[in-house]
Coordinates of C-alpha atoms in Angstrom, one line a residue:
Chain A
M1 CA 151.8 -3.7 101.8
R2 CA 150.2 -0.3 101.0
R3 CA 150.6 0.7 97.5
L4 CA 152.4 4.0 96.9
R5 CA 150.1 6.5 95.2
I6 CA 151.7 8.2 92.3
G7 CA 150.9 11.2 90.1
L8 CA 152.5 11.7 86.7
I9 CA 153.2 15.1 85.2
G10 CA 153.6 15.4 81.4
A11 CA 151.9 12.6 79.5
G12 CA 154.0 12.9 76.3
T13 CA 156.0 10.4 74.4
I14 CA 158.4 9.2 77.1
A15 CA 155.5 8.9 79.6
Q16 CA 153.3 6.9 77.3
S17 CA 156.0 4.7 75.8
A18 CA 157.9 4.0 79.0
H19 CA 156.7 5.4 82.4
L20 CA 153.0 4.7 82.3
P21 CA 153.3 1.1 80.9
A22 CA 155.9 0.5 83.7
I23 CA 153.5 1.9 86.3
Q24 CA 150.8 -0.4 85.0
R25 CA 153.1 -3.4 85.3
L26 CA 154.0 -2.4 88.9
A27 CA 150.3 -2.4 90.0
D28 CA 151.1 -4.4 93.1
E29 CA 153.4 -1.6 94.3
L30 CA 152.1 1.6 92.7
E31 CA 148.6 3.0 92.2
L32 CA 148.3 5.6 89.5
V33 CA 146.1 8.3 90.9
A34 CA 146.3 11.3 88.6
I35 CA 147.9 12.6 85.4
A36 CA 148.6 16.2 84.5
D37 CA 149.4 17.6 81.0
V38 CA 148.9 21.0 79.6
R39 CA 147.0 19.4 76.7
A40 CA 143.6 18.5 78.2
G41 CA 142.8 15.9 75.6
V42 CA 146.2 14.2 76.1
A43 CA 145.7 14.2 79.9
A44 CA 142.2 12.8 79.7
D45 CA 143.0 10.1 77.2
A46 CA 146.1 9.0 79.2
A47 CA 144.1 8.9 82.4
R48 CA 141.4 6.8 80.8
R49 CA 143.9 4.4 79.1
F50 CA 146.2 3.9 82.1
G51 CA 143.5 3.9 84.8
A52 CA 144.1 7.1 86.7
E53 CA 141.1 8.4 88.6
A54 CA 141.8 12.1 87.8
W55 CA 143.5 14.3 85.3
Y56 CA 144.5 17.9 85.3
V57 CA 145.8 20.6 83.0
D58 CA 147.6 22.4 85.8
Y59 CA 150.2 20.3 87.5
R60 CA 149.8 22.3 90.7
E61 CA 146.4 20.7 91.2
L62 CA 148.0 17.3 91.1
I63 CA 150.7 18.0 93.6
A64 CA 148.1 19.7 95.9
R65 CA 146.4 16.4 96.4
P66 CA 147.2 15.1 99.9
D67 CA 146.7 11.5 98.8
I68 CA 149.7 11.4 96.4
D69 CA 153.0 10.0 97.8
L70 CA 155.2 10.5 94.9
V71 CA 155.3 12.4 91.6
D72 CA 156.8 11.2 88.4
I73 CA 157.8 14.2 86.2
C74 CA 158.0 13.5 82.5
T75 CA 157.9 17.1 81.1
P76 CA 160.6 18.9 79.1
E77 CA 163.7 19.7 81.1
F78 CA 163.0 23.5 81.2
L79 CA 160.1 22.7 83.5
H80 CA 161.9 20.2 85.8
G81 CA 163.2 22.8 88.2
E82 CA 159.9 24.5 88.9
Q83 CA 157.9 21.3 89.0
A84 CA 160.3 19.3 91.1
I85 CA 160.7 22.0 93.6
A86 CA 157.0 22.6 93.9
A87 CA 156.4 18.9 94.4
A88 CA 159.1 18.7 97.1
E89 CA 157.7 21.7 98.9
A90 CA 154.4 19.9 98.9
G91 CA 156.1 16.9 100.6
K92 CA 156.0 14.6 97.6
H93 CA 158.9 12.3 96.7
V94 CA 160.1 13.1 93.2
L95 CA 161.2 10.9 90.3
C96 CA 162.2 13.2 87.4
E97 CA 163.1 12.4 83.8
K98 CA 166.5 13.2 82.5
P99 CA 168.1 15.6 81.9
M100 CA 167.8 16.9 85.5
A101 CA 167.2 20.5 84.4
S102 CA 168.2 23.1 81.9
T103 CA 170.8 24.8 84.1
L104 CA 173.0 23.8 87.0
Q105 CA 171.4 26.5 89.2
E106 CA 168.0 24.7 88.7
A107 CA 169.6 21.4 89.5
D108 CA 171.2 22.7 92.7
A109 CA 167.9 24.2 93.7
M110 CA 166.1 20.9 93.2
I111 CA 168.6 19.0 95.4
A112 CA 168.3 21.7 98.0
A113 CA 164.5 21.6 98.0
A114 CA 164.5 17.8 98.4
R115 CA 166.9 18.0 101.4
R116 CA 164.9 20.9 102.9
N117 CA 161.7 19.0 102.8
G118 CA 163.0 15.6 103.6
V119 CA 161.8 13.9 100.4
K120 CA 163.6 11.6 98.0
L121 CA 164.7 13.0 94.6
M122 CA 165.9 10.7 91.9
I123 CA 166.6 11.6 88.2
G124 CA 165.5 8.9 85.8
H125 CA 168.7 8.0 84.0
S126 CA 167.2 4.9 82.6
R127 CA 170.4 3.4 81.4
R128 CA 171.5 2.9 85.0
F129 CA 168.7 0.4 85.2
T130 CA 169.3 -1.2 81.8
R131 CA 170.7 -4.7 82.0
R132 CA 173.3 -4.1 79.4
Y133 CA 174.9 -1.3 81.3
Q134 CA 174.5 -2.8 84.7
E135 CA 176.4 -5.8 83.4
V136 CA 179.2 -3.5 82.1
A137 CA 179.3 -1.7 85.5
R138 CA 179.5 -5.0 87.3
L139 CA 182.4 -6.2 85.2
I140 CA 184.2 -3.0 85.9
R141 CA 183.5 -3.1 89.6
D142 CA 184.8 -6.7 89.7
G143 CA 188.0 -5.5 88.2
V144 CA 187.8 -7.6 85.0
I145 CA 189.4 -4.9 82.8
G146 CA 191.4 -3.1 85.4
E147 CA 191.3 0.7 85.5
V148 CA 189.0 2.2 82.9
R149 CA 190.9 4.5 80.6
L150 CA 188.5 5.0 77.6
V151 CA 184.8 4.9 77.2
R152 CA 183.4 5.2 73.7
E153 CA 179.7 5.1 73.1
N154 CA 178.2 6.1 69.7
E155 CA 174.4 6.5 69.4
R156 CA 172.5 6.6 66.2
R157 CA 168.8 7.1 65.7
P158 CA 166.6 7.0 62.6
R159 CA 164.4 10.0 62.0
A160 CA 161.2 8.1 62.6
M161 CA 162.2 6.5 65.9
Y162 CA 159.2 7.6 67.9
G163 CA 156.9 7.5 64.9
G164 CA 157.4 3.8 64.7
L165 CA 156.1 3.3 68.3
E166 CA 152.7 4.3 67.1
L167 CA 151.9 6.3 70.2
P168 CA 148.7 8.3 70.5
V169 CA 150.7 11.4 71.4
S170 CA 153.5 13.4 70.0
H171 CA 156.0 15.8 71.6
W172 CA 154.5 18.8 73.1
A173 CA 154.5 21.8 70.8
P174 CA 153.4 25.4 71.6
E175 CA 150.6 26.5 69.3
G176 CA 151.9 27.2 65.8
E177 CA 155.5 26.2 66.7
R178 CA 157.7 23.2 66.1
P179 CA 157.9 20.4 68.8
W180 CA 159.7 21.6 71.9
L181 CA 162.6 19.1 71.3
A182 CA 163.4 20.8 68.0
S183 CA 162.8 24.4 69.2
A184 CA 165.7 26.6 70.3
A185 CA 163.3 28.3 72.7
Y186 CA 162.9 25.1 74.8
S187 CA 165.7 22.8 74.0
Q188 CA 169.5 22.8 73.8
G189 CA 169.5 19.9 71.4
A190 CA 171.3 16.5 71.5
A191 CA 173.7 17.4 74.2
L192 CA 171.0 17.3 76.8
T193 CA 168.4 15.1 75.0
N194 CA 170.7 12.2 74.2
A195 CA 174.2 12.9 75.4
V196 CA 173.3 13.2 79.0
H197 CA 172.9 9.4 78.9
E198 CA 176.5 9.1 77.6
T199 CA 177.9 11.6 80.0
D200 CA 176.3 9.8 82.9
L201 CA 177.6 6.4 81.7
A202 CA 181.1 7.9 81.3
R203 CA 181.2 9.1 84.9
W204 CA 179.7 5.9 86.2
F205 CA 182.2 3.7 84.4
I206 CA 185.3 5.8 84.9
G207 CA 184.3 6.6 88.5
Q208 CA 185.6 10.1 88.8
E209 CA 184.9 13.7 87.8
A210 CA 185.8 15.2 84.5
V211 CA 188.1 18.1 83.9
S212 CA 187.3 19.4 80.5
V213 CA 185.3 18.8 77.3
Y214 CA 185.7 19.5 73.7
A215 CA 182.7 19.2 71.4
A216 CA 181.5 20.0 67.9
A217 CA 177.8 20.0 67.0
R218 CA 175.7 20.8 64.0
V219 CA 172.1 21.0 62.8
T220 CA 171.4 18.4 60.1
E221 CA 167.6 18.7 59.9
P222 CA 166.7 21.3 57.2
G223 CA 165.4 24.4 58.9
G224 CA 166.3 22.8 62.3
E225 CA 167.0 25.1 65.2
V226 CA 169.0 22.9 67.7
P227 CA 172.0 20.6 67.1
D228 CA 171.0 17.0 66.3
F229 CA 174.5 15.8 65.6
L230 CA 177.4 16.0 68.0
T231 CA 180.8 14.6 68.6
Y232 CA 182.9 15.1 71.7
V233 CA 185.9 14.1 73.9
I234 CA 185.8 14.4 77.7
T235 CA 189.0 14.4 79.7
F236 CA 188.8 13.1 83.3
A237 CA 191.1 13.9 86.2
S238 CA 193.2 10.8 85.7
G239 CA 193.6 11.4 82.0
A240 CA 191.0 8.8 81.1
L241 CA 188.8 9.8 78.1
A242 CA 185.2 9.5 77.2
A243 CA 184.1 10.0 73.6
A244 CA 180.8 9.8 71.7
E245 CA 179.3 10.6 68.3
I246 CA 175.6 11.1 68.4
V247 CA 173.4 11.2 65.2
N248 CA 169.7 11.7 65.4
Q249 CA 168.5 12.2 61.8
L250 CA 169.5 9.1 59.9
P251 CA 167.5 7.5 57.1
N252 CA 164.7 5.3 58.5
G253 CA 166.2 2.1 57.2
Y254 CA 169.0 2.5 59.7
P255 CA 168.4 0.9 63.1
Y256 CA 168.4 2.5 66.5
Y257 CA 172.0 1.6 67.5
H258 CA 174.5 1.9 70.3
M259 CA 178.1 1.0 70.2
L260 CA 179.8 0.9 73.6
E261 CA 183.4 0.1 74.1
V262 CA 185.1 0.4 77.5
V263 CA 188.9 0.0 77.4
G264 CA 190.7 -0.7 80.7
S265 CA 194.3 -1.2 81.7
D266 CA 193.8 -5.0 81.5
G267 CA 191.1 -5.5 78.9
V268 CA 188.2 -4.4 76.8
I269 CA 184.4 -4.6 77.2
R270 CA 182.3 -4.3 74.1
A271 CA 178.5 -4.0 74.4
A272 CA 177.4 -3.0 70.9
D273 CA 174.2 -3.9 69.2
P274 CA 175.1 -6.8 67.0
P275 CA 175.8 -5.7 63.4
M276 CA 173.4 -4.2 63.0
S277 CA 170.2 -5.8 64.1
P278 CA 168.8 -9.3 64.4
L279 CA 165.9 -8.2 62.1
E280 CA 166.9 -7.6 58.5
V281 CA 164.6 -7.4 55.4
W282 CA 165.9 -8.1 52.0
R283 CA 164.0 -6.9 48.9
P284 CA 164.9 -6.5 45.3
D285 CA 166.1 -3.0 45.9
G286 CA 168.3 -3.9 48.8
M287 CA 168.4 -4.6 52.5
T288 CA 166.9 -2.6 55.3
Y289 CA 166.9 -2.8 59.1
P290 CA 163.2 -2.2 60.0
L291 CA 162.7 -0.3 63.3
N292 CA 163.4 -3.0 65.8
F293 CA 162.0 -2.1 69.1
G294 CA 163.6 -5.0 70.8
H295 CA 166.7 -2.9 70.7
L296 CA 165.2 0.3 72.0
L297 CA 166.7 0.3 75.4
H298 CA 163.9 2.3 77.0
V299 CA 161.2 -0.2 76.1
D300 CA 163.1 -3.0 77.8
D301 CA 162.6 -3.4 81.5
A302 CA 164.8 -0.3 82.3
Y303 CA 161.8 1.9 83.3
L304 CA 160.2 -0.8 85.3
E305 CA 163.4 -1.4 87.2
E306 CA 163.8 2.4 87.7
L307 CA 160.3 2.9 89.1
A308 CA 160.5 -0.2 91.2
A309 CA 163.9 0.8 92.7
F310 CA 162.6 4.3 93.5
A311 CA 159.4 3.0 95.0
R312 CA 161.4 0.6 97.2
C313 CA 163.7 3.4 98.3
V314 CA 160.7 5.5 99.3
R315 CA 158.8 2.7 101.1
E316 CA 161.9 1.6 103.0
D317 CA 163.4 5.0 103.4
G318 CA 166.5 3.5 102.0
E319 CA 169.5 4.7 100.0
L320 CA 168.7 6.3 96.6
P321 CA 169.6 3.9 93.8
L322 CA 171.0 7.0 91.9
D323 CA 172.0 10.0 93.8
P324 CA 170.8 13.3 92.3
W325 CA 174.4 14.6 92.4
D326 CA 175.3 12.1 89.7
A327 CA 172.5 13.4 87.5
R328 CA 173.7 17.0 88.3
Q329 CA 177.2 16.2 87.2
A330 CA 176.0 14.4 84.0
L331 CA 174.1 17.6 83.3
A332 CA 177.2 19.7 83.9
L333 CA 179.0 17.7 81.3
S334 CA 176.2 18.1 78.8
I335 CA 176.1 21.9 79.4
A336 CA 179.9 21.9 78.9
I337 CA 179.3 20.1 75.6
V338 CA 176.9 22.8 74.6
Q339 CA 179.3 25.6 75.5
S340 CA 182.3 24.0 73.8
S341 CA 180.4 23.4 70.6
Q342 CA 179.3 27.1 70.6
T343 CA 182.7 28.5 71.4
G344 CA 184.8 26.0 69.4
Q345 CA 187.2 25.6 72.2
P346 CA 187.6 23.1 75.1
V347 CA 185.6 24.0 78.2
T348 CA 186.7 23.2 81.8
L349 CA 184.0 22.0 84.2
A350 CA 185.2 24.4 86.8
S351 CA 184.4 27.3 84.4
I352 CA 180.7 26.5 84.2
E353 CA 180.0 26.2 87.9
P354 CA 177.5 28.7 89.2
E355 CA 179.0 31.4 91.3
G356 CA 178.6 31.0 95.1
R357 CA 177.4 27.4 94.8
E358 CA 177.0 26.0 98.3
L359 CA 176.2 22.4 97.6
E360 CA 178.9 19.9 97.5
G361 CA 178.9 16.4 96.0
A362 CA 177.0 13.7 97.8
Chain B
M1 CA 204.3 -2.3 25.6
R2 CA 207.1 -2.2 28.1
E3 CA 206.3 -3.4 31.5
L4 CA 206.5 -0.8 34.3
A5 CA 209.5 -1.7 36.6
V6 CA 208.4 -1.3 40.2
G7 CA 210.8 -1.1 43.1
L8 CA 209.6 -1.9 46.6
I9 CA 210.8 -0.5 49.9
G10 CA 209.6 -2.0 53.2
R11 CA 210.1 -4.7 55.6
G12 CA 208.6 -7.8 57.2
D13 CA 205.2 -9.1 56.3
A14 CA 204.2 -5.9 54.6
L15 CA 207.1 -6.2 52.1
E16 CA 206.4 -9.9 51.5
S17 CA 202.7 -9.2 50.8
L18 CA 203.5 -6.3 48.5
T19 CA 206.1 -8.4 46.6
R20 CA 203.4 -11.0 46.0
A21 CA 201.0 -8.4 44.8
V22 CA 203.5 -7.0 42.3
R23 CA 204.4 -10.5 41.0
Y24 CA 200.8 -11.4 40.2
R25 CA 199.8 -8.0 38.8
P26 CA 199.8 -7.9 35.0
G27 CA 201.6 -5.0 33.3
I28 CA 204.3 -4.5 35.9
R29 CA 207.4 -6.3 37.0
L30 CA 209.4 -6.3 40.2
A31 CA 212.6 -4.4 39.6
D32 CA 214.1 -4.8 43.1
R33 CA 213.0 -4.7 46.7
V34 CA 215.0 -3.2 49.6
E35 CA 214.6 -2.4 53.3
P36 CA 214.6 1.2 54.3
G37 CA 217.9 2.8 55.0
V38 CA 219.7 1.6 51.9
P39 CA 220.0 3.4 48.5
L40 CA 216.7 3.5 46.5
P41 CA 216.3 0.7 44.1
D42 CA 216.6 1.4 40.3
A43 CA 213.1 1.3 38.9
D44 CA 210.5 3.3 37.0
C45 CA 208.7 4.0 40.2
L46 CA 208.9 3.0 43.9
V47 CA 206.2 1.8 46.3
C48 CA 206.6 1.7 50.0
A49 CA 204.8 -0.3 52.7
G50 CA 205.2 -1.0 56.3
L51 CA 207.3 2.0 57.1
N52 CA 207.3 3.9 60.4
A53 CA 207.2 7.7 60.7
S54 CA 210.9 8.4 60.4
E55 CA 211.3 5.9 57.5
R56 CA 208.5 7.5 55.6
A57 CA 210.2 10.9 55.9
A58 CA 213.6 9.5 55.0
V59 CA 212.4 7.8 51.9
A60 CA 210.6 11.0 50.8
A61 CA 213.8 13.0 51.3
L62 CA 215.9 10.5 49.4
A63 CA 213.4 10.4 46.5
L64 CA 213.2 14.2 46.4
A65 CA 216.9 14.5 46.2
A66 CA 217.1 11.8 43.5
G67 CA 214.1 13.0 41.5
R68 CA 212.4 9.7 41.8
R69 CA 208.8 8.8 41.7
V70 CA 207.7 7.1 44.9
A71 CA 204.4 6.2 46.6
I72 CA 204.6 6.3 50.4
P73 CA 202.1 6.0 53.2
P74 CA 201.1 9.4 54.5
L75 CA 203.8 11.5 56.3
P76 CA 203.1 11.8 60.0
S77 CA 205.0 15.1 60.2
A78 CA 204.5 18.4 58.4
D79 CA 207.9 20.0 58.2
D80 CA 209.4 22.0 55.3
Q81 CA 211.0 18.9 53.8
A82 CA 207.7 17.2 53.7
R83 CA 206.2 20.2 51.9
R84 CA 208.9 20.3 49.4
A85 CA 208.6 16.6 48.7
L86 CA 204.9 16.7 48.2
A87 CA 205.0 19.9 46.2
S88 CA 207.4 18.2 43.7
G89 CA 204.6 16.0 42.4
S90 CA 206.9 13.0 42.2
I91 CA 206.2 11.9 45.7
V92 CA 202.6 10.8 46.3
Q93 CA 200.9 9.6 49.5
V94 CA 198.7 6.5 49.6
S95 CA 196.8 5.5 52.8
P96 CA 197.2 1.8 53.4
L97 CA 193.5 1.8 54.3
L98 CA 192.8 2.0 50.5
G99 CA 194.0 -1.6 50.5
Y100 CA 190.6 -2.6 51.8
A101 CA 188.0 -3.0 49.2
A102 CA 185.2 -2.0 51.6
L103 CA 186.9 1.3 52.3
R104 CA 187.6 2.0 48.6
E105 CA 183.9 1.3 47.9
L106 CA 182.8 3.5 50.7
A107 CA 185.0 6.4 49.3
E108 CA 183.6 5.9 45.8
R109 CA 180.0 5.9 47.0
V110 CA 180.6 9.1 49.0
H111 CA 182.1 10.7 45.9
R112 CA 179.0 9.6 43.9
G113 CA 176.8 11.5 46.4
E114 CA 175.0 8.6 47.9
L115 CA 175.0 10.2 51.4
G116 CA 172.8 13.0 50.3
R117 CA 173.5 15.9 52.7
R118 CA 176.6 14.8 54.5
Y119 CA 176.5 14.7 58.3
G120 CA 179.7 13.2 59.5
L121 CA 182.5 10.6 59.1
F122 CA 183.4 8.5 62.1
A123 CA 186.6 6.5 61.7
L124 CA 188.1 4.2 64.4
H125 CA 191.3 2.3 64.2
H126 CA 192.2 0.2 67.3
L127 CA 195.6 -1.6 67.3
A128 CA 197.1 -4.2 69.5
R129 CA 198.1 -2.9 73.0
S130 CA 201.7 -3.6 72.0
A131 CA 201.6 -1.3 69.0
A132 CA 201.7 2.0 70.8
A133 CA 204.6 3.1 68.7
A134 CA 202.5 2.9 65.6
V135 CA 199.6 5.3 66.6
D136 CA 201.1 8.4 65.0
D137 CA 201.5 6.5 61.7
A138 CA 198.0 5.1 62.0
L139 CA 196.5 8.5 62.6
A140 CA 198.3 9.8 59.5
D141 CA 196.8 6.9 57.5
L142 CA 193.3 7.5 58.9
L143 CA 193.4 11.3 58.4
H144 CA 194.6 11.0 54.8
Y145 CA 191.9 8.5 54.1
A146 CA 189.2 10.7 55.7
L147 CA 190.3 13.8 53.7
E148 CA 190.3 11.7 50.5
V149 CA 186.8 10.5 51.2
L150 CA 185.3 13.9 51.9
E151 CA 187.2 16.3 49.6
S152 CA 186.0 19.4 51.4
P153 CA 188.3 22.0 53.0
V154 CA 189.0 21.6 56.8
I155 CA 188.2 24.8 58.7
G156 CA 188.8 23.7 62.3
V157 CA 190.6 20.9 64.2
Y158 CA 190.8 19.7 67.7
A159 CA 193.0 16.8 68.8
R160 CA 194.3 15.0 71.8
R161 CA 197.4 12.7 71.9
S162 CA 197.2 10.7 75.1
A163 CA 199.1 8.1 77.0
L164 CA 196.2 6.0 78.3
F165 CA 198.1 2.8 79.3
G166 CA 201.6 3.9 80.1
D167 CA 204.2 6.6 79.6
Q168 CA 204.2 6.4 75.8
A169 CA 201.5 8.1 73.7
D170 CA 199.1 5.3 72.6
A171 CA 195.9 7.2 71.6
W172 CA 194.7 9.9 69.3
H173 CA 191.3 11.6 69.3
A174 CA 190.6 14.2 66.7
I175 CA 187.5 16.2 65.6
L176 CA 187.6 18.0 62.3
R177 CA 185.1 20.6 61.1
L178 CA 184.8 20.8 57.3
A179 CA 183.7 23.8 55.2
D180 CA 180.5 21.9 54.2
E181 CA 179.7 21.4 57.9
T182 CA 180.6 17.7 57.9
L183 CA 182.1 16.7 61.3
V184 CA 184.9 14.1 61.2
T185 CA 185.7 12.1 64.3
L186 CA 188.9 10.1 64.3
E187 CA 190.0 7.7 67.0
V188 CA 193.3 5.7 67.0
V189 CA 194.1 3.7 70.1
A190 CA 196.6 0.9 70.8
C191 CA 194.3 -0.9 73.1
L192 CA 193.4 -4.4 71.9
P193 CA 194.4 -7.2 74.3
V194 CA 196.1 -10.3 73.0
S195 CA 192.9 -12.2 73.3
W196 CA 191.0 -9.9 71.0
P197 CA 189.8 -11.9 68.0
E198 CA 191.0 -9.4 65.4
P199 CA 194.7 -8.2 65.0
E200 CA 193.3 -4.7 64.5
R201 CA 189.9 -3.1 64.4
L202 CA 188.8 -0.7 61.7
L203 CA 185.4 0.9 61.5
V204 CA 184.3 3.7 59.2
E205 CA 180.8 5.1 59.2
A206 CA 179.8 7.9 56.9
T207 CA 176.4 9.4 57.7
G208 CA 174.1 11.5 55.7
S209 CA 170.5 12.3 55.0
D210 CA 170.0 9.6 52.4
A211 CA 172.3 6.8 53.5
V212 CA 174.7 5.5 56.1
L213 CA 177.8 3.7 54.7
R214 CA 179.5 1.5 57.2
A215 CA 182.6 -0.5 56.6
E216 CA 184.4 -2.9 59.0
P217 CA 187.0 -4.5 56.8
T218 CA 188.9 -6.2 59.5
R219 CA 185.9 -8.0 60.8
Q220 CA 186.6 -11.2 58.9
V221 CA 187.5 -13.7 61.4
V222 CA 187.0 -17.5 61.9
T223 CA 186.0 -17.9 65.5
A224 CA 186.9 -21.1 67.3
S225 CA 185.6 -22.0 70.8
D226 CA 187.1 -24.8 72.7
R227 CA 185.7 -27.0 75.4
A228 CA 187.4 -24.9 78.1
G229 CA 185.3 -22.0 77.0
L230 CA 188.1 -20.1 75.4
T231 CA 187.3 -18.4 72.1
R232 CA 190.0 -17.4 69.6
G233 CA 189.8 -15.6 66.3
V234 CA 191.7 -16.4 63.2
P235 CA 191.6 -13.5 60.6
W236 CA 191.1 -14.6 57.0
R237 CA 190.7 -11.3 55.2
P238 CA 192.1 -10.8 51.8
D239 CA 195.6 -9.3 51.6
P240 CA 195.2 -5.5 51.5
S241 CA 198.5 -5.2 49.6
V242 CA 196.7 -5.8 46.3
G243 CA 194.4 -2.9 46.7
Y244 CA 197.1 -0.7 48.1
L245 CA 199.3 -1.4 45.1
E246 CA 196.6 -0.5 42.7
A247 CA 195.9 2.8 44.6
A248 CA 199.7 3.5 44.6
L249 CA 200.1 3.0 40.9
A250 CA 197.0 5.1 40.1
R251 CA 198.3 7.9 42.3
L252 CA 201.7 7.8 40.7
E253 CA 200.0 8.1 37.3
Q254 CA 198.0 11.1 38.4
P255 CA 199.7 13.0 41.2
D256 CA 197.6 15.6 43.0
S257 CA 200.0 17.9 44.7
P258 CA 197.4 20.4 45.9
S259 CA 195.5 17.7 47.8
E260 CA 198.8 16.3 49.3
L261 CA 199.7 19.8 50.5
R262 CA 196.2 20.3 52.0
Y263 CA 196.7 17.1 53.9
L264 CA 199.9 18.5 55.3
E265 CA 198.2 21.7 56.3
V266 CA 195.5 19.7 58.2
L267 CA 198.1 17.5 59.8
S268 CA 200.1 20.5 60.9
A269 CA 197.0 22.0 62.5
L270 CA 196.1 18.7 64.2
L271 CA 199.6 18.4 65.7
A272 CA 199.4 22.0 66.9
A273 CA 196.0 21.4 68.5
A274 CA 197.3 18.4 70.3
T275 CA 200.3 20.3 71.6
E276 CA 198.4 23.4 72.6
Q277 CA 195.3 21.6 73.9
Q278 CA 193.2 24.1 72.0
A279 CA 191.1 23.9 68.8
V280 CA 192.9 25.3 65.8
R281 CA 191.2 27.2 62.9
L282 CA 192.5 26.8 59.4

């Protein structure tokens, strides 16, 4: 079996904590050829550590290589549209990190470019490949709890979540500016960074489209520019609800934590991290939950499964494990969350659709 | 010193528990106990438990007319009669959630400033699927508790009252924005199946820059698994009536009409938001 040759764009935290280690573990199926990052030192170091033969500062040089079969995009979302479309136009299959893009127009253009060029496009919603959520989806599919009527997932992160990973790289930051994730010039905050996971899970579990969203958000980080705390309620066509509270700036003693409850007409599924973590440290001044990366969903096998599934789909020209339309609709919900939190009123999904949109759901 | 004569109004297990709490509480004596719908008992003060929405309102009206001091669970409607009753100062509201030591402790720690900069309060109350008729009352109890914990004016409210499992409303979802930017999320759903190991599920998480305070007072269950693989839960938690009684007596001693009326104002906005499907500013 010929190994698929892969190029990775954006060697930041998610690439070095999740994608590149997964590519290394899939060495029988994937050959890492090149890495691109606007930070030359980061690109060169990642290429050396993960065994890529080349590195670039300009991603266009990477996608110009004829020997690359597929591109893995791990850049901030405001670059996804441009880079995914360029890769598709160059005939590369594209795996792109979530959220799909910054806008629905970009997302639609990405889908159109992939169709036009006959390449596969998948958005890396890692939780679709996480065992916990796959088990929940299977139970729902098997009818164990009947019709899903309520999905509640709360997500809590300590401030130093990524700091604890001891990565040799941090989030990209323009010179003299704060990291892109915390900058209003580049990010829309927790609604797209975190909640696009929850919005995707809600659609997946409820199995239909949403009608409206109400959300409230705030900035808790002193001097912060983008919301890092949000709470929302989504109403689906059948009247089913999805709700979440997402908090990103908790004291470091608090563990990374998810609480998922799916309530159906015939029962309840609960898939929360046990209270609160299997690792606790007691000292004279009290108890803490040290950062426990066994609970970080993205360092489990989710990314390995995600990359392996996409590679299999490319090699066999099979069905995509996750249609880009699903990612597009999860993005739509996240954008509705942003708009609702800004206007202070519920937002309908119909009201945020781009004018003259031609694409329909897959 | 003369013992305080306490009259009780309630029914069922709640009344029995409250009766036991009064009997074993030094400094007070049980004057009488009645079910709702009969004349108020003769006593120095009255404490109510286990009443539904209409019974809470009826007791408040009777007490107002008779000039009696009474502690009732929070009123789930915000009409003029409720306003007059709470403005009188003789009728006080006590959330049954204060019966739980963990929730009282959480409130006290928030008041002491342990959270640092406050982020939010998440409060969830899941009831048995068969208890759909109680979701309005449970929301009132949760809302009153949340406002008591945070003590900051509410400036905006969004709410949904849904029928998730049948024709009858069985769920509330509410989001409150406070003047100090704290975001409050309330969820009340009658959704627990009969096999759920707890008779109800309560979770409160207060988040802030310096601490997270998390209380799950109903999570005290002996779990038994049999050879057929069936697991059952037997709750063993302390009786919340004792803490509820203490809170009621303290509130009767020091009524706070302005706070009670603020609760009604927020409740009124919340009910309007649910009806209009719009967020309401206060």
